[in-house]
Amino acid sequence: VAAKTEEFDVAVVGGGPAGSTLAALVAKQGHRVVVLEKENFPRYQIGESLLPSTIHGVCRLSGAADDLAEAGFPLKRGGTFRWGARPEPWTFAFSVSPRMAGPTSVAYQVERSKFDDILLKNARKQGADVREGCSVRGLIEEGERVRGLTYSGADGSEREIRAKYVVDASGNKSRLYNKVGGTREYSDFFRSLALFGYFENGKRMPQPNRFNILCVAFESGWFWYIPLSDTLTSVGAVVRREMADKIQGDPEKALRALIDECPMIADYLSEATRVTEGQYGEIRVRKDYSYHQTTFTRPGMMLVGDAACFVDPVFSSGVHLATYSSLLAARSLNSVLEGKVDEDAAMKEFEARYRREYGVFYEFLVSFYEMHRDENSYFWQAKKVTANTEPELQAFVELIGGVSSGEQGLMNAEALGERLAENSEEFATAVEKYAANDDGSSVPLFSSSVVRNAMQEAGQVQMRALLGEDAEPEAPMFPGGLVSSADGLYWLPSTTA
Ligand code: FAD
């Protein structure tokens, strides 16, 4: 029996934050978009701590911001870290000063089952045809070009969709990503393992930091402690990959032993009980989650979100990269579908900007790890930038350097090592300067250049989403590159190029 074939402009694989955001941003421009999601939402996912630009920038553009605001997620003003040389925890705030905290200098801590469901419903609201319980099986290819996909429908029938573009947003377990070409390169530096579970009635930090993410470094690695409501907390340990064997046996015991090793987390959980039922009842393990695909596009196909790359959970960059890459991809698709920009230029712009954003976070996170030293720790010794890690970083920075700073000629191993060390020191100095104040003032996020660089693009997206036509015109990223339109939904040729 011939499979039923339908036609769309864009077929999106996966309805996580990347897929639903892309679908909303393209469908709202009137294009025919289908989203195929293999689960029935709401479904569990990790990645609960967000950055402000996702909510006030990308989700404002996609139309989801008001629904998110109504959902009542806890407001995250920043992060509190027991990390680096200071024995006391220190706090950074998204706002310039805690007293100036405005409505857009906060992010949310989210239960992903709820958050992702709101975004997927929004994609539907913006006009996308969202189909849950539909698992994509493969691509339809004609020579180099991808022309569509095959999937099994909710009723188990095999189906076919022809589309001008297929976007793989199916996350880290994607089975399509390697069809784009290139290879998935796993990071040695961030080669860790995460073990996580959920607790009721863990302690809370005093206001205004009650709903901040708390990250605590200890000998075997570091913990996240994310308050998801007044009583529910997500708790995870990031440790060396080699721990995998120990954890196979009894994850409950392994997590307990790690908690006992970390006095601050043990204290926060001293009166808490682990959730043992429902979506939060399981102790889960994730490993090998830091990687990037060496190419993100092929004619007729793009990768966004975790299908393309992910770096490390310490600074909540996952959902940011997922939704930001979808914004970039949506601009490219909207522009090409309407004949505003040719395909090659649009794809090149998408890939160059996405790689730069991944790259600045990668570099920032290396500096962040470098800031914490523990001479006796196997985990932290491995996180020192050494001759062994530099070639990997160098290769990576060169990859992005070509399109971003034009500095790649300067990027020999020594210069890179120095720059990372300087970044790290500058950040540590900023922490020292603010955190040492007895008035409890927090470290402004933008107080050091490495953080400023990492947050620059996110800040821009947020600013432009708020200001629209009134935003400053932006400069192209490379000679002849494109710039975003005032409404943020297209690329335009740069007038300064
Ligand atoms: P996903 O959220 O994985 O969504 C992909 C969707 O595709 C899923 O719904 C899946 O069911 C669907 N799918 C898969 N295959 C198919 C198929 N064949 N057909 C149809 N549908 C399919 N990020 C943060 O921002 N903050 C954090 O605090 C944070 N903590 C993290 C902690 C850990 C330990 C890890 C590993 C990651 C963390 N992340 C965090 C990262 C975050 O989880 C991801 O970056 C984010 O979920 C990526 O979104 P996505 O839409 O690309 O993919």
Coordinates of C-alpha atoms and ligand atoms in Angstrom, one line a residue:
V1 CA 0.0 0.0 0.0
A2 CA 1.5 3.4 -1.0
A3 CA 2.2 5.6 1.9
K4 CA 0.1 8.7 2.2
T5 CA 2.1 11.7 1.0
E6 CA 1.6 15.3 2.2
E7 CA 3.4 18.5 1.3
F8 CA 4.7 21.2 3.6
D9 CA 7.2 24.0 3.3
V10 CA 9.0 22.9 6.5
A11 CA 8.9 19.6 8.4
V12 CA 10.3 19.8 11.9
V13 CA 11.4 16.6 13.7
G14 CA 10.9 16.9 17.4
G15 CA 8.8 19.2 19.5
G16 CA 11.2 20.2 22.3
P17 CA 12.1 23.9 22.7
A18 CA 14.1 24.0 19.5
G19 CA 11.5 22.4 17.3
S20 CA 8.5 24.2 18.7
T21 CA 10.2 27.6 18.6
L22 CA 11.3 27.1 15.0
A23 CA 7.8 26.0 14.0
A24 CA 6.2 29.0 15.7
L25 CA 8.6 31.5 14.1
V26 CA 8.1 30.1 10.6
A27 CA 4.3 29.2 10.8
K28 CA 3.5 32.7 12.0
Q29 CA 4.8 34.1 8.8
G30 CA 2.2 32.0 6.9
H31 CA 4.4 29.1 5.8
R32 CA 3.1 25.5 6.0
V33 CA 4.9 23.9 8.9
V34 CA 4.4 20.4 10.4
V35 CA 6.0 19.2 13.7
L36 CA 6.4 15.5 14.3
E37 CA 6.9 14.6 18.0
K38 CA 7.3 11.0 19.0
E39 CA 6.0 11.5 22.5
N40 CA 2.7 12.6 23.8
F41 CA 3.2 15.8 25.8
P42 CA 3.6 16.6 28.6
R43 CA 6.8 14.5 28.7
Y44 CA 9.8 14.6 31.0
Q45 CA 13.0 16.4 30.0
I46 CA 16.1 17.7 31.9
G47 CA 17.3 21.3 31.5
E48 CA 15.3 23.3 33.9
S49 CA 17.3 26.5 34.5
L50 CA 16.9 29.1 31.9
L51 CA 18.4 32.4 30.8
P52 CA 16.5 35.7 30.4
S53 CA 17.0 36.0 26.6
T54 CA 15.1 32.8 26.0
I55 CA 12.0 34.1 27.7
H56 CA 12.1 37.8 27.0
G57 CA 13.9 37.5 23.6
V58 CA 13.2 34.5 21.5
C59 CA 9.9 33.5 23.2
R60 CA 8.7 37.1 22.9
L61 CA 9.2 36.8 19.1
S62 CA 7.7 33.3 18.9
G63 CA 4.5 34.5 20.7
A64 CA 5.0 32.2 23.8
A65 CA 6.2 34.8 26.3
D66 CA 2.7 35.7 27.7
D67 CA 1.7 32.1 28.2
L68 CA 4.9 31.4 30.0
A69 CA 4.4 34.5 32.2
E70 CA 1.0 33.2 33.2
A71 CA 2.3 29.7 34.1
G72 CA 3.8 31.1 37.3
F73 CA 7.2 29.6 37.1
P74 CA 9.6 30.6 39.9
L75 CA 11.6 33.7 39.0
K76 CA 15.4 33.1 38.8
R77 CA 17.3 36.3 39.4
G78 CA 20.7 34.7 38.8
G79 CA 23.0 32.0 40.1
T80 CA 24.6 31.3 43.4
F81 CA 27.9 29.5 43.3
R82 CA 30.2 27.8 45.8
W83 CA 32.9 27.8 43.2
G84 CA 36.5 29.1 42.8
A85 CA 38.8 30.3 45.6
R86 CA 36.2 31.8 47.9
P87 CA 35.0 29.5 50.6
E88 CA 31.7 31.3 50.8
P89 CA 29.0 31.1 48.2
W90 CA 28.7 34.1 45.9
T91 CA 25.9 35.3 43.7
F92 CA 25.6 36.8 40.3
A93 CA 22.5 38.6 39.2
F94 CA 21.1 39.0 35.7
S95 CA 20.5 42.7 36.5
V96 CA 23.2 45.3 36.8
S97 CA 22.3 45.7 40.4
P98 CA 19.8 43.7 42.6
R99 CA 18.0 47.0 43.4
M100 CA 17.5 47.6 39.7
A101 CA 16.1 44.2 38.9
G102 CA 13.5 44.8 36.2
P103 CA 11.0 42.5 34.7
T104 CA 13.3 41.4 32.0
S105 CA 16.4 40.7 34.1
V106 CA 14.9 37.5 35.4
A107 CA 14.6 34.1 34.0
Y108 CA 12.5 31.1 35.1
Q109 CA 13.2 27.7 36.7
V110 CA 10.9 25.4 34.8
E111 CA 9.5 22.0 35.0
R112 CA 10.3 21.0 31.5
S113 CA 7.2 18.9 31.0
K114 CA 5.1 22.1 31.6
F115 CA 7.5 24.5 29.7
D116 CA 7.9 22.4 26.6
D117 CA 4.1 21.8 26.6
I118 CA 3.4 25.5 26.5
L119 CA 5.9 26.1 23.7
L120 CA 4.4 23.2 21.7
K121 CA 0.9 24.5 22.2
N122 CA 2.2 27.9 21.1
A123 CA 3.5 26.4 17.8
R124 CA 0.0 25.1 17.2
K125 CA -1.4 28.5 18.0
Q126 CA 0.9 30.2 15.5
G127 CA -0.4 27.9 12.8
A128 CA 1.9 24.9 12.8
D129 CA 0.4 21.4 12.3
V130 CA 1.7 19.7 15.4
R131 CA 1.4 15.9 15.5
E132 CA 2.3 14.0 18.7
G133 CA 2.9 10.3 18.9
C134 CA 4.6 10.5 15.5
S135 CA 8.1 9.0 15.2
V136 CA 10.3 10.1 12.3
R137 CA 12.0 7.1 10.7
G138 CA 14.1 8.4 7.9
L139 CA 14.7 11.0 5.2
I140 CA 13.6 11.2 1.6
E141 CA 16.7 12.2 -0.4
E142 CA 17.3 13.0 -4.0
G143 CA 21.0 13.2 -4.6
E144 CA 22.5 15.8 -2.3
R145 CA 19.1 17.3 -1.5
V146 CA 16.7 16.3 1.3
R147 CA 13.1 16.3 0.0
G148 CA 11.1 15.1 3.0
L149 CA 10.8 12.4 5.6
T150 CA 9.0 9.2 6.5
Y151 CA 7.4 8.6 9.9
S152 CA 5.0 6.3 11.7
G153 CA 1.8 8.0 12.6
A154 CA 0.1 7.8 16.0
D155 CA -2.0 4.9 14.6
G156 CA 1.2 3.0 13.6
S157 CA 0.8 3.6 9.9
E158 CA 3.8 4.5 7.8
R159 CA 3.6 8.0 6.3
E160 CA 5.5 10.3 4.1
I161 CA 5.9 14.0 4.0
R162 CA 7.5 16.0 1.2
A163 CA 9.0 19.3 2.4
K164 CA 11.2 22.0 1.0
Y165 CA 13.2 21.8 4.2
V166 CA 13.5 19.3 7.0
V167 CA 14.7 20.6 10.3
D168 CA 16.1 18.1 12.8
A169 CA 15.3 19.3 16.3
S170 CA 15.1 15.8 17.8
G171 CA 17.6 16.3 20.5
N172 CA 20.7 14.5 21.6
K173 CA 19.3 11.1 20.7
S174 CA 18.4 12.2 17.2
R175 CA 18.6 9.4 14.7
L176 CA 18.8 11.8 11.7
Y177 CA 21.6 14.2 12.6
N178 CA 24.4 12.3 10.9
K179 CA 22.5 12.5 7.6
V180 CA 23.5 16.1 7.4
G181 CA 27.1 15.0 6.8
G182 CA 30.2 15.6 8.9
T183 CA 30.7 13.9 12.2
R184 CA 29.6 14.4 15.8
E185 CA 32.7 15.4 17.8
Y186 CA 32.6 14.7 21.5
S187 CA 34.4 17.1 23.8
D188 CA 37.3 15.7 25.9
F189 CA 37.3 18.6 28.2
F190 CA 33.6 18.4 29.1
R191 CA 33.6 14.6 29.1
S192 CA 31.4 14.1 32.2
L193 CA 28.5 12.2 33.5
A194 CA 25.4 13.6 35.3
L195 CA 23.4 11.7 37.9
F196 CA 20.2 13.4 39.0
G197 CA 16.9 13.1 41.0
Y198 CA 14.2 15.2 42.7
F199 CA 13.6 16.0 46.3
E200 CA 10.7 17.5 48.3
N201 CA 11.3 20.0 51.1
G202 CA 14.9 20.9 50.5
K203 CA 16.1 24.2 52.0
R204 CA 15.8 27.5 50.2
M205 CA 18.3 30.3 50.0
P206 CA 17.1 33.6 51.6
Q207 CA 15.5 36.2 49.3
P208 CA 16.1 37.7 46.8
N209 CA 18.0 34.5 45.9
R210 CA 15.4 32.0 46.9
F211 CA 14.9 30.7 43.4
N212 CA 18.4 31.1 42.1
I213 CA 20.2 28.1 40.7
L214 CA 22.8 26.9 43.2
C215 CA 26.0 25.3 41.9
V216 CA 28.4 23.8 44.4
A217 CA 31.9 22.5 43.5
F218 CA 33.2 19.6 45.6
E219 CA 36.0 17.1 45.2
S220 CA 34.4 14.7 42.8
G221 CA 32.7 17.4 40.6
W222 CA 29.9 19.8 41.2
F223 CA 26.2 19.8 42.1
W224 CA 23.2 21.7 40.7
Y225 CA 20.4 22.5 43.0
I226 CA 17.4 24.0 41.2
P227 CA 14.3 25.1 43.1
L228 CA 11.3 24.2 40.8
S229 CA 8.6 25.3 43.3
D230 CA 8.4 26.1 47.0
T231 CA 9.1 22.5 47.8
L232 CA 10.4 20.6 44.7
T233 CA 14.1 20.7 43.9
S234 CA 16.1 19.2 41.0
V235 CA 19.4 17.9 42.3
G236 CA 22.2 16.6 40.1
A237 CA 25.8 15.7 40.3
V238 CA 28.3 16.2 37.5
V239 CA 31.2 13.9 37.9
R240 CA 33.9 12.2 35.9
R241 CA 32.8 9.9 33.1
E242 CA 34.7 7.1 34.7
M243 CA 32.1 7.0 37.5
A244 CA 29.8 5.2 35.0
D245 CA 30.7 1.7 36.3
K246 CA 30.0 2.6 39.9
I247 CA 26.6 4.1 39.0
Q248 CA 25.4 1.1 37.0
G249 CA 25.0 -0.9 40.2
D250 CA 22.8 1.3 42.4
P251 CA 22.2 4.9 41.3
E252 CA 20.4 5.7 44.5
K253 CA 23.4 4.8 46.6
A254 CA 25.8 6.5 44.2
L255 CA 23.8 9.8 44.4
R256 CA 23.5 9.5 48.2
A257 CA 27.3 9.0 48.5
L258 CA 27.9 12.1 46.4
I259 CA 25.5 14.2 48.4
D260 CA 27.3 13.1 51.6
E261 CA 30.6 14.2 50.1
C262 CA 29.3 17.7 49.6
P263 CA 28.5 19.4 52.9
M264 CA 26.5 22.3 51.5
I265 CA 24.1 20.1 49.5
A266 CA 23.9 17.6 52.3
D267 CA 22.8 20.4 54.6
Y268 CA 20.2 21.7 52.1
L269 CA 18.8 18.2 51.8
S270 CA 19.0 17.3 55.5
E271 CA 15.2 17.4 55.9
A272 CA 14.3 16.5 52.4
T273 CA 12.9 13.3 50.9
R274 CA 13.6 12.0 47.5
V275 CA 10.6 11.8 45.1
T276 CA 10.1 8.2 44.2
E277 CA 6.9 8.3 42.1
G278 CA 5.7 9.9 38.8
Q279 CA 7.9 11.7 36.3
Y280 CA 10.4 12.7 39.0
G281 CA 10.6 9.3 40.7
E282 CA 13.6 8.0 38.9
I283 CA 17.3 8.7 39.3
R284 CA 18.6 9.3 35.9
V285 CA 22.0 9.3 34.3
R286 CA 23.3 11.2 31.2
K287 CA 26.7 10.9 29.8
D288 CA 28.6 12.1 26.7
Y289 CA 26.3 15.1 26.3
S290 CA 29.0 17.6 25.1
Y291 CA 29.5 17.5 21.4
H292 CA 29.0 19.4 18.2
Q293 CA 28.3 18.2 14.6
T294 CA 31.0 19.4 12.2
T295 CA 28.4 20.6 9.8
F296 CA 24.9 21.9 10.6
T297 CA 23.3 22.1 7.1
R298 CA 22.9 20.3 3.9
P299 CA 20.7 21.2 0.9
G300 CA 17.2 20.9 2.2
M301 CA 18.2 20.1 5.8
M302 CA 19.3 21.9 9.0
L303 CA 20.1 20.9 12.6
V304 CA 19.0 22.9 15.6
G305 CA 19.3 22.5 19.3
D306 CA 20.8 19.4 20.8
A307 CA 20.7 17.6 17.5
A308 CA 23.5 20.0 16.4
C309 CA 25.4 20.6 19.6
F310 CA 25.4 21.0 23.4
V311 CA 28.2 22.0 25.7
D312 CA 27.8 21.6 29.4
P313 CA 25.0 22.3 31.9
V314 CA 26.9 24.6 34.3
F315 CA 25.6 27.9 32.9
S316 CA 22.1 26.9 31.7
S317 CA 23.1 27.4 28.0
G318 CA 21.2 24.4 26.6
V319 CA 17.7 25.8 26.1
H320 CA 19.3 29.1 25.1
L321 CA 21.3 27.5 22.3
A322 CA 18.3 25.5 21.3
T323 CA 15.9 28.4 21.0
Y324 CA 18.5 30.8 19.7
S325 CA 19.5 28.4 16.9
S326 CA 15.9 28.1 16.1
L327 CA 15.5 31.8 15.7
L328 CA 18.5 31.9 13.4
A329 CA 17.2 28.9 11.4
A330 CA 13.7 30.5 11.2
R331 CA 15.2 33.8 9.8
S332 CA 17.0 31.7 7.2
L333 CA 13.9 29.7 6.2
N334 CA 11.5 32.7 6.2
S335 CA 13.9 34.7 4.0
V336 CA 14.5 31.9 1.5
L337 CA 10.9 30.8 1.3
E338 CA 9.9 34.4 0.4
G339 CA 12.8 34.8 -2.0
K340 CA 14.4 37.6 0.0
V341 CA 17.9 35.9 0.3
D342 CA 19.4 33.1 -1.6
E343 CA 19.7 29.7 0.0
D344 CA 23.5 29.5 0.2
A345 CA 23.8 32.9 1.9
A346 CA 21.0 32.1 4.4
M347 CA 22.4 28.8 5.4
K348 CA 25.9 30.2 5.7
E349 CA 24.6 33.0 8.0
F350 CA 22.7 30.4 10.2
E351 CA 25.7 28.2 10.6
A352 CA 28.2 30.9 11.2
R353 CA 26.1 32.6 13.9
Y354 CA 25.2 29.4 15.6
R355 CA 28.8 28.2 15.7
R356 CA 29.9 31.6 17.1
E357 CA 27.3 31.4 19.9
Y358 CA 28.3 27.8 20.7
G359 CA 31.9 28.9 20.6
V360 CA 31.6 31.8 23.0
F361 CA 29.8 29.7 25.5
Y362 CA 32.3 26.9 25.1
E363 CA 35.1 29.3 25.8
F364 CA 33.4 30.9 28.7
L365 CA 32.6 27.6 30.3
V366 CA 36.2 26.4 30.0
S367 CA 37.2 29.6 31.8
F368 CA 34.6 29.0 34.4
Y369 CA 35.9 25.5 35.1
E370 CA 39.4 26.8 35.1
M371 CA 38.4 29.2 37.9
H372 CA 37.9 26.3 40.4
R373 CA 41.1 24.6 41.5
D374 CA 41.5 21.7 43.7
E375 CA 45.0 20.2 43.7
N376 CA 43.8 16.9 45.2
S377 CA 40.9 16.3 43.0
Y378 CA 41.0 14.0 40.0
F379 CA 37.9 15.8 38.5
W380 CA 39.3 19.4 38.9
Q381 CA 42.8 18.5 37.8
A382 CA 41.3 17.2 34.6
K383 CA 39.6 20.5 34.1
K384 CA 42.8 22.5 34.0
V385 CA 43.6 23.8 30.6
T386 CA 46.8 21.9 29.7
A387 CA 48.8 20.9 26.7
N388 CA 46.3 18.0 26.3
T389 CA 43.2 20.1 26.2
E390 CA 44.6 23.0 24.2
P391 CA 44.7 21.2 20.8
E392 CA 41.0 20.4 21.2
L393 CA 40.1 23.9 22.2
Q394 CA 42.3 25.4 19.6
A395 CA 40.7 23.3 16.8
F396 CA 37.4 24.5 18.1
V397 CA 38.2 28.1 18.4
E398 CA 39.8 28.2 15.0
L399 CA 36.6 26.7 13.6
I400 CA 34.5 29.6 15.0
G401 CA 37.4 32.1 14.8
G402 CA 37.2 32.2 11.0
V403 CA 33.8 33.6 11.0
S404 CA 33.6 35.6 14.2
S405 CA 36.6 37.6 15.3
G406 CA 38.9 37.0 12.4
E407 CA 41.5 36.4 15.0
Q408 CA 42.3 32.8 14.1
G409 CA 45.8 33.7 13.0
L410 CA 46.6 34.6 16.6
M411 CA 45.2 31.5 18.0
N412 CA 48.2 29.4 18.6
A413 CA 48.1 27.1 21.6
E414 CA 50.0 29.4 23.8
A415 CA 48.0 32.5 23.0
L416 CA 44.8 30.5 23.6
G417 CA 46.0 29.1 26.9
E418 CA 46.9 32.6 28.0
R419 CA 43.6 34.1 26.9
L420 CA 41.6 31.4 28.8
A421 CA 43.8 31.9 31.9
E422 CA 43.2 35.7 31.7
N423 CA 39.5 35.3 31.2
S424 CA 39.3 33.1 34.2
E425 CA 41.4 35.4 36.3
E426 CA 39.3 38.4 35.3
F427 CA 36.2 36.6 36.2
A428 CA 37.6 35.5 39.5
T429 CA 38.7 39.1 40.3
A430 CA 35.1 40.4 39.6
V431 CA 33.7 37.7 41.9
E432 CA 36.2 38.7 44.6
K433 CA 35.4 42.4 44.2
Y434 CA 31.7 42.1 44.6
A435 CA 31.3 39.1 46.8
A436 CA 33.7 40.5 49.4
N437 CA 31.3 43.4 50.0
D438 CA 29.5 42.9 53.2
D439 CA 26.3 44.4 51.9
G440 CA 25.5 41.1 50.2
S441 CA 25.7 42.7 46.8
S442 CA 25.8 40.3 43.9
V443 CA 28.3 40.2 41.0
P444 CA 26.8 41.9 38.0
L445 CA 26.8 39.4 35.2
F446 CA 28.5 41.7 32.8
S447 CA 31.3 42.7 35.1
S448 CA 33.9 40.7 33.2
S449 CA 34.6 40.6 29.5
V450 CA 34.4 36.8 29.2
V451 CA 30.8 36.8 30.5
R452 CA 30.0 39.9 28.5
N453 CA 31.1 38.2 25.3
A454 CA 29.2 35.1 26.1
M455 CA 26.0 37.1 26.9
Q456 CA 26.4 39.7 24.2
E457 CA 24.3 38.0 21.5
A458 CA 21.7 36.9 24.0
G459 CA 21.4 40.5 25.2
Q460 CA 21.1 41.7 21.6
V461 CA 18.3 39.3 20.8
Q462 CA 16.4 40.4 24.0
M463 CA 16.9 44.0 23.3
R464 CA 15.8 43.7 19.7
A465 CA 12.7 41.7 20.7
L466 CA 11.7 44.5 23.1
L467 CA 12.6 47.5 20.9
G468 CA 11.7 46.2 17.4
E469 CA 12.0 49.0 14.9
D470 CA 13.7 51.2 17.5
A471 CA 16.7 48.9 17.9
E472 CA 20.1 50.0 16.7
P473 CA 21.0 48.6 13.3
E474 CA 23.4 45.7 13.7
A475 CA 26.7 45.1 12.0
P476 CA 27.2 42.0 9.8
M477 CA 29.2 39.2 11.4
F478 CA 31.5 38.9 8.4
P479 CA 32.1 40.9 5.2
G480 CA 29.1 40.4 3.0
G481 CA 27.1 38.8 5.8
L482 CA 23.4 39.4 6.6
V483 CA 21.7 41.3 9.4
S484 CA 18.4 40.6 11.0
S485 CA 15.3 42.6 10.1
A486 CA 13.7 45.0 12.6
D487 CA 11.1 42.4 13.5
G488 CA 13.8 39.8 14.0
L489 CA 12.2 37.3 11.7
Y490 CA 14.2 37.6 8.5
W491 CA 17.7 38.2 7.2
L492 CA 18.5 41.3 5.1
P493 CA 21.6 42.2 3.1
S494 CA 23.7 44.5 5.2
T495 CA 23.9 48.1 4.0
T496 CA 27.3 48.4 5.4
A497 CA 28.7 45.3 3.7
Ligands
FAD1 P1 14.9 18.1 23.4 O1 14.5 18.9 24.5 O2 15.7 16.8 23.6 O3 13.7 17.8 22.4 C1 13.8 16.9 21.4 C2 12.4 16.3 21.1 O4 12.5 15.4 19.9 C3 11.9 15.4 22.2 O5 10.6 15.8 22.7 C4 11.8 14.0 21.6 O6 10.8 13.2 22.1 C5 11.7 14.3 20.1 N1 12.2 13.2 19.2 C6 13.3 12.5 19.3 N2 13.5 11.7 18.3 C7 12.4 11.8 17.5 C8 11.9 11.2 16.3 N3 12.6 10.3 15.7 N4 10.7 11.6 15.8 C9 10.0 12.6 16.4 N5 10.3 13.2 17.6 C10 11.5 12.8 18.1 N6 19.7 23.3 29.6 C11 19.4 24.5 30.2 O7 19.0 25.4 29.5 N7 19.4 24.6 31.5 C12 19.8 23.6 32.3 O8 19.8 23.7 33.6 C13 20.2 22.4 31.7 N8 20.6 21.3 32.4 C14 21.1 20.2 31.8 C15 21.6 19.1 32.6 C16 22.0 17.9 31.9 C17 22.6 16.8 32.7 C18 22.0 17.8 30.5 C19 22.5 16.6 29.8 C20 21.4 18.9 29.8 C21 21.0 20.0 30.4 N9 20.5 21.1 29.7 C22 20.2 22.3 30.3 C23 20.4 21.0 28.2 C24 18.9 20.8 27.7 O9 18.4 19.6 28.3 C25 18.9 20.7 26.2 O10 19.8 21.6 25.6 C26 17.5 21.0 25.6 O11 16.5 20.2 26.1 C27 17.6 20.9 24.1 O12 16.3 21.2 23.5 P2 16.0 20.5 22.1 O13 14.7 21.0 21.7 O14 17.1 20.6 21.2 O15 15.9 18.9 22.4

